[in-house]
Short mmCIF file of C-alpha atoms in Angstrom, two decimals:
data_model
loop_
_atom_site.label_atom_id
_atom_site.label_comp_id
_atom_site.label_asym_id
_atom_site.label_seq_id
_atom_site.Cartn_x
_atom_site.Cartn_y
_atom_site.Cartn_z
CA UNK A 10 37.68 -41.04 -51.49
CA UNK A 11 36.72 -40.42 -47.73
CA UNK A 12 39.68 -38.28 -46.87
CA UNK A 13 38.25 -36.17 -50.00
CA UNK A 14 34.82 -36.24 -48.97
CA UNK A 15 35.82 -35.41 -45.71
CA UNK A 16 37.31 -32.57 -47.00
CA UNK A 17 34.41 -30.96 -49.17
CA UNK A 18 32.34 -31.20 -46.15
CA UNK A 19 34.29 -28.98 -44.23
CA UNK A 20 33.03 -25.70 -45.78
CA UNK A 21 29.20 -26.99 -45.15
CA UNK A 22 29.88 -27.90 -41.62
CA UNK A 23 31.63 -24.37 -41.13
CA UNK A 24 28.74 -22.45 -42.74
CA UNK A 25 26.26 -24.54 -40.55
CA UNK A 26 28.28 -24.01 -37.17
CA UNK A 27 28.41 -20.15 -37.88
CA UNK A 28 24.76 -20.00 -38.90
CA UNK A 29 23.89 -21.62 -35.51
CA UNK A 30 26.13 -19.49 -33.53
CA UNK A 31 24.28 -16.28 -34.81
CA UNK A 32 21.20 -17.73 -34.25
CA UNK A 33 21.88 -18.26 -30.84
CA UNK A 34 23.72 -14.67 -30.54
CA UNK A 35 20.28 -13.47 -32.03
CA UNK A 36 18.06 -15.23 -29.41
CA UNK A 37 20.37 -14.01 -26.26
CA UNK A 38 19.08 -10.48 -26.44
CA UNK A 39 15.52 -11.19 -26.21
CA UNK A 40 15.79 -13.55 -23.26
CA UNK A 41 17.29 -10.76 -21.43
CA UNK A 42 14.61 -8.26 -22.34
CA UNK A 43 12.15 -10.92 -20.94
CA UNK A 44 13.83 -11.22 -17.55
CA UNK A 45 11.71 -10.06 -14.86
CA UNK A 46 8.55 -10.03 -16.95
CA UNK A 47 9.67 -6.82 -19.01
CA UNK A 48 8.73 -5.01 -20.82
CA UNK A 49 5.54 -4.89 -18.65
CA UNK A 50 2.07 -3.09 -19.04
CA UNK A 51 0.70 -2.06 -15.59
CA UNK A 52 -2.94 -1.24 -15.07
CA UNK A 53 -3.58 0.34 -11.91
CA UNK A 54 -7.16 0.57 -10.64
CA UNK A 55 -8.43 4.22 -11.27
CA UNK A 56 -5.58 5.68 -13.06
CA UNK A 57 -3.80 5.43 -16.51
CA UNK A 58 -1.72 2.35 -17.69
CA UNK A 59 1.92 2.40 -17.74
CA UNK A 60 3.90 0.55 -19.73
CA UNK A 61 7.70 -0.05 -18.42
CA UNK A 62 10.52 -1.35 -21.15
CA UNK A 63 12.90 -2.39 -18.26
CA UNK A 64 13.18 -2.98 -14.73
CA UNK A 65 13.60 0.57 -12.84
CA UNK A 66 16.80 0.76 -10.67
CA UNK A 67 15.94 4.64 -9.49
CA UNK A 68 12.63 4.84 -7.91
CA UNK A 69 11.10 7.99 -6.42
CA UNK A 70 8.02 7.34 -4.12
CA UNK A 71 5.83 9.96 -3.42
CA UNK A 72 3.22 7.60 -1.46
CA UNK A 73 4.14 6.70 1.84
CA UNK A 74 2.01 3.62 1.52
CA UNK A 75 3.79 2.36 -1.76
CA UNK A 76 7.18 3.31 -0.18
CA UNK A 77 6.22 0.55 2.57
CA UNK A 78 5.08 -1.78 0.08
CA UNK A 79 8.12 -1.37 -2.19
CA UNK A 80 10.49 -2.46 0.37
CA UNK A 81 8.18 -5.42 1.70
CA UNK A 82 8.66 -6.63 -2.04
CA UNK A 83 12.46 -6.33 -1.96
CA UNK A 84 12.96 -3.32 -3.73
CA UNK A 85 14.48 -1.14 -1.26
CA UNK A 86 17.76 -0.96 -2.90
CA UNK A 87 15.75 0.39 -6.13
CA UNK A 88 14.34 3.04 -4.08
CA UNK A 89 16.59 6.41 -4.30
CA UNK A 90 14.52 9.01 -2.83
CA UNK A 91 10.96 9.11 -0.93
CA UNK A 92 8.73 12.09 0.32
CA UNK A 93 8.62 13.76 3.74
CA UNK A 94 5.70 11.50 4.79
CA UNK A 95 7.15 8.34 4.07
CA UNK A 96 7.95 7.32 7.77
CA UNK A 97 8.36 3.70 7.46
CA UNK A 98 10.70 1.90 7.42
CA UNK A 99 13.38 3.95 8.98
CA UNK A 100 15.73 3.43 6.70
CA UNK A 101 13.88 4.85 3.55
CA UNK A 102 15.76 7.72 2.07
CA UNK A 103 13.30 10.55 3.22
CA UNK A 104 13.51 13.89 1.27
CA UNK A 105 11.57 17.38 2.00
CA UNK A 106 9.66 16.33 -1.28
CA UNK A 107 5.88 16.72 -1.05
CA UNK A 108 3.59 14.07 -2.26
CA UNK A 109 0.72 16.52 -2.13
CA UNK A 110 2.20 19.03 -4.47
CA UNK A 111 4.95 17.38 -6.21
CA UNK A 112 7.48 19.46 -8.04
CA UNK A 113 8.84 17.94 -11.16
CA UNK A 114 12.24 19.76 -10.95
CA UNK A 115 12.73 18.27 -7.51
CA UNK A 116 12.14 14.79 -8.55
CA UNK A 117 14.16 15.00 -11.56
CA UNK A 118 17.07 16.02 -9.21
CA UNK A 119 17.06 12.57 -8.27
CA UNK A 120 17.31 11.21 -12.13
CA UNK A 121 14.65 8.54 -11.54
CA UNK A 122 13.67 5.90 -14.09
CA UNK A 123 10.07 5.65 -12.29
CA UNK A 124 8.02 8.07 -9.99
CA UNK A 125 5.20 6.82 -8.08
CA UNK A 126 2.72 8.98 -6.71
CA UNK A 127 -1.01 8.40 -4.97
CA UNK A 128 -2.76 10.96 -7.32
CA UNK A 129 -2.04 13.33 -10.46
CA UNK A 130 -4.45 15.47 -10.75
CA UNK A 131 -5.48 15.95 -14.73
CA UNK A 132 -2.02 14.12 -15.35
CA UNK A 133 -0.09 17.16 -15.01
CA UNK A 134 2.87 15.73 -13.40
CA UNK A 135 3.21 12.64 -15.68
CA UNK A 136 3.20 15.09 -18.66
CA UNK A 137 6.39 16.80 -17.11
CA UNK A 138 7.92 14.05 -16.16
CA UNK A 139 7.63 12.56 -19.73
CA UNK A 140 9.60 15.14 -21.33
CA UNK A 141 12.30 13.83 -19.57
CA UNK A 142 11.30 10.21 -20.45
CA UNK A 143 10.21 9.27 -16.87
CA UNK A 144 7.36 7.06 -16.58
CA UNK A 145 4.79 8.02 -13.59
CA UNK A 146 2.82 5.58 -11.93
CA UNK A 147 -0.30 6.61 -10.15
CA UNK A 148 -1.22 4.28 -7.36
CA UNK A 149 -4.60 5.82 -5.76
CA UNK A 150 -5.93 4.73 -2.33
CA UNK A 151 -7.47 1.18 -2.65
CA UNK A 152 -11.50 1.30 -1.92
CA UNK A 153 -11.39 -2.64 -0.79
CA UNK A 154 -8.87 -4.96 0.84
CA UNK A 155 -8.78 -6.95 -2.39
CA UNK A 156 -7.70 -3.91 -4.38
CA UNK A 157 -5.13 -3.46 -1.85
CA UNK A 158 -3.98 -7.07 -2.47
CA UNK A 159 -3.65 -6.44 -6.23
CA UNK A 160 -1.89 -3.23 -5.62
CA UNK A 161 0.97 -5.55 -3.79
CA UNK A 162 1.16 -7.48 -6.68
CA UNK A 163 1.01 -4.59 -8.97
CA UNK A 164 4.35 -2.96 -7.07
CA UNK A 165 6.22 -6.22 -7.41
CA UNK A 166 5.71 -6.43 -11.18
CA UNK A 167 6.84 -2.84 -11.67
CA UNK A 168 9.88 -3.35 -9.83
CA UNK A 169 10.99 -6.90 -11.38
CA UNK A 170 9.85 -8.84 -8.05
CA UNK A 171 6.56 -10.32 -9.33
CA UNK A 172 6.62 -13.18 -7.26
CA UNK A 173 7.72 -11.50 -3.84
CA UNK A 174 4.48 -9.10 -4.79
CA UNK A 175 2.25 -12.30 -5.07
CA UNK A 176 3.23 -13.77 -1.99
CA UNK A 177 3.24 -10.45 0.06
CA UNK A 178 -0.56 -10.49 -1.12
CA UNK A 179 -1.19 -13.83 -0.34
CA UNK A 180 0.18 -13.64 3.16
CA UNK A 181 -1.46 -10.49 4.01
CA UNK A 182 -4.61 -12.04 3.07
CA UNK A 183 -4.27 -14.96 5.08
CA UNK A 184 -3.24 -13.41 8.10
CA UNK A 185 -6.46 -11.16 7.87
CA UNK A 186 -8.51 -13.70 7.43
CA UNK A 187 -7.33 -15.64 10.26
CA UNK A 188 -7.55 -12.98 12.76
CA UNK A 189 -11.16 -12.41 11.44
CA UNK A 190 -12.17 -16.12 11.67
CA UNK A 191 -10.51 -16.39 15.19
CA UNK A 192 -12.78 -13.85 16.57
CA UNK A 193 -15.98 -15.46 14.83
CA UNK A 194 -19.47 -13.56 15.65
CA UNK A 195 -17.86 -11.81 18.85
CA UNK A 196 -18.40 -8.50 17.36
CA UNK A 197 -21.65 -8.61 16.62
CA UNK A 198 -23.94 -6.23 18.61
CA UNK A 199 -20.95 -3.88 19.43
CA UNK A 200 -20.42 -0.56 18.31
CA UNK A 201 -17.42 1.65 17.78
CA UNK A 202 -16.03 5.43 17.19
CA UNK A 203 -12.92 5.58 15.06
CA UNK A 204 -11.48 9.16 15.71
CA UNK A 205 -8.89 10.74 13.33
CA UNK A 206 -8.31 13.70 15.51
CA UNK A 207 -9.45 15.56 18.54
CA UNK A 208 -12.17 17.71 16.47
CA UNK A 209 -14.14 14.40 16.14
CA UNK A 210 -13.46 13.89 12.48
CA UNK A 211 -14.26 10.17 12.06
CA UNK A 212 -14.48 7.29 9.25
CA UNK A 213 -18.13 5.70 8.20
CA UNK A 214 -18.13 2.10 7.09
CA UNK A 215 -17.74 2.93 3.42
CA UNK A 216 -14.04 3.79 4.00
CA UNK A 217 -11.25 1.55 3.58
CA UNK A 218 -10.62 1.97 7.22
CA UNK A 219 -14.43 1.60 7.82
CA UNK A 220 -14.49 -1.84 5.75
CA UNK A 221 -11.84 -3.33 8.22
CA UNK A 222 -14.27 -3.01 11.16
CA UNK A 223 -16.82 -4.32 9.27
CA UNK A 224 -15.13 -7.73 9.08
CA UNK A 225 -16.00 -8.03 12.59
CA UNK A 226 -19.61 -7.06 12.55
CA UNK A 227 -18.89 -3.64 14.20
CA UNK A 228 -21.59 -1.13 14.03
CA UNK A 229 -20.22 2.34 13.47
CA UNK A 230 -21.54 5.41 15.08
CA UNK A 231 -20.19 7.50 12.41
CA UNK A 232 -22.61 6.21 10.01
CA UNK A 233 -25.43 7.76 11.23
CA UNK A 234 -28.47 8.24 8.44
CA UNK A 235 -25.60 8.47 5.59
CA UNK A 236 -22.47 6.62 5.55
CA UNK A 237 -21.47 8.11 2.39
CA UNK A 238 -22.01 11.94 3.42
CA UNK A 239 -18.88 14.04 3.34
CA UNK A 240 -17.16 11.75 1.34
CA UNK A 241 -16.85 8.88 4.26
CA UNK A 242 -15.23 11.37 6.64
CA UNK A 243 -17.43 13.01 8.66
CA UNK A 244 -16.93 15.30 11.75
CA UNK A 245 -19.03 14.36 14.82
CA UNK A 246 -20.16 16.57 17.41
CA UNK A 247 -19.26 15.66 21.14
CA UNK A 248 -22.90 14.95 21.46
CA UNK A 249 -23.30 12.60 19.18
CA UNK A 250 -20.63 11.02 20.52
CA UNK A 251 -21.88 10.81 23.99
CA UNK A 252 -25.32 9.96 22.58
CA UNK A 253 -24.22 6.81 20.96
CA UNK A 254 -22.28 5.73 23.56
CA UNK A 255 -19.97 3.38 21.74
CA UNK A 256 -18.40 0.13 23.40
CA UNK A 257 -15.23 0.65 21.78
CA UNK A 258 -13.23 3.72 21.07
CA UNK A 259 -9.97 3.63 18.47
CA UNK A 260 -7.65 6.41 18.60
CA UNK A 261 -5.63 6.90 15.40
CA UNK A 262 -4.49 10.40 16.60
CA UNK A 263 -2.10 9.29 19.00
CA UNK A 264 1.11 10.18 17.53
CA UNK A 265 -0.22 13.47 15.63
CA UNK A 266 -2.16 14.60 18.45
CA UNK A 267 -0.93 13.19 21.98
CA UNK A 268 -4.19 11.57 22.37
CA UNK A 269 -4.48 8.61 24.80
CA UNK A 270 -7.01 6.93 27.29
CA UNK A 271 -6.28 9.61 29.87
CA UNK A 272 -6.87 12.60 27.66
CA UNK A 273 -10.34 10.90 26.23
CA UNK A 274 -11.28 10.41 30.16
CA UNK A 275 -10.81 14.19 30.66
CA UNK A 276 -13.00 15.08 28.49
CA UNK A 277 -16.26 16.62 29.47
CA UNK A 278 -18.73 13.50 29.73
CA UNK A 279 -16.58 11.42 28.50
CA UNK A 280 -15.86 9.46 31.66
CA UNK A 281 -19.69 8.19 31.43
CA UNK A 282 -18.55 6.39 28.05
CA UNK A 283 -19.15 2.69 28.22
CA UNK A 284 -15.72 1.91 26.32
CA UNK A 285 -13.80 4.50 28.93
CA UNK A 286 -15.66 2.65 31.85
CA UNK A 287 -14.68 -0.62 30.59
CA UNK A 288 -11.41 0.56 29.64
CA UNK A 289 -11.86 -0.28 25.72
CA UNK A 290 -10.19 2.77 24.38
CA UNK A 291 -7.63 1.42 21.90
CA UNK A 292 -4.41 3.50 21.29
CA UNK A 293 -3.52 3.20 17.56
CA UNK A 294 -0.21 4.20 15.66
CA UNK A 295 -1.92 6.85 13.16
CA UNK A 296 -0.18 5.59 10.28
CA UNK A 297 -0.46 1.95 10.64
CA UNK A 298 -4.19 2.60 10.91
CA UNK A 299 -4.51 4.43 7.75
CA UNK A 300 -2.11 3.30 5.21
CA UNK A 301 -2.86 0.27 2.92
CA UNK A 302 0.20 -1.73 3.53
CA UNK A 303 1.41 -5.09 5.09
CA UNK A 304 0.98 -3.46 8.50
CA UNK A 305 -2.43 -3.33 8.07
CA UNK A 306 -2.41 -6.75 9.89
CA UNK A 307 -1.31 -5.15 12.93
CA UNK A 308 -4.40 -2.70 12.89
CA UNK A 309 -6.43 -5.81 12.26
CA UNK A 310 -5.08 -7.60 15.07
CA UNK A 311 -5.44 -4.56 17.67
CA UNK A 312 -9.52 -4.61 16.46
CA UNK A 313 -9.79 -8.26 16.90
CA UNK A 314 -7.88 -8.18 20.13
CA UNK A 315 -10.13 -5.35 21.36
CA UNK A 316 -13.17 -7.25 20.08
CA UNK A 317 -12.54 -10.31 21.82
CA UNK A 318 -11.87 -8.54 25.27
CA UNK A 319 -15.23 -6.54 24.69
CA UNK A 320 -17.09 -9.84 24.05
CA UNK A 321 -15.81 -11.54 26.97
#
């Protein structure tokens, strides 16, 4: 009887085995689809939400800051084209495309599965690219350091590198906080002027750049009576700067406009300024002092070193 029972049980065992295999096969695609956190919904600050069904493998970046972040989170190999202003890193695939006036046809020529821009007025670019099935992610300039850290994480999630994005945000924040803590209260009582170009355009303390200086307790001579005036980017007069007599002068026009300590000292009356007389004219790389990228740490370090020197 035992052999007969075994024979009768064989069909049942076979059915159970086939059913288990089928269930495992059905589960496999779900596991694959969920790898890397996809599909993922992205909700950037001040821009429309975007859902990515799978990890993008052909990314076009028309934002110099985002280009740097993409490579920093390990998504460089997924980037197939960047705009003409994306100068860092050097191995980024630069093109003649403009991030200020993007051309949908030019972009489509790179066959992207994700396009990242800094702004998209009225969603015109997103609508045009949607016709080809290409999602557009708008990452506007962050208004605070915390917003910058959140954007690092968002870029990581968008590209399938969530852990790298989180680590980048954490490390950048720690580096900046340490630099500020090491300086302490040395910056209180010191004033500064941040120059964007030789025609004396500057930034107020309400801008992203101004907030970096604010970490050190510095007083911004561009604030005058209204830090929010001119969108935070006022044009000062030479008389205003000479009258304010800043303790520190930061030049963010060294690359675009060939400004340096010598050219500043040659300006009429500027050789009398405290910053010039005490050798406190700091030459900054233009882009590192204006982009929300991990290189902002270098900018913060320059400010920290300058404050420490001025307070000594």
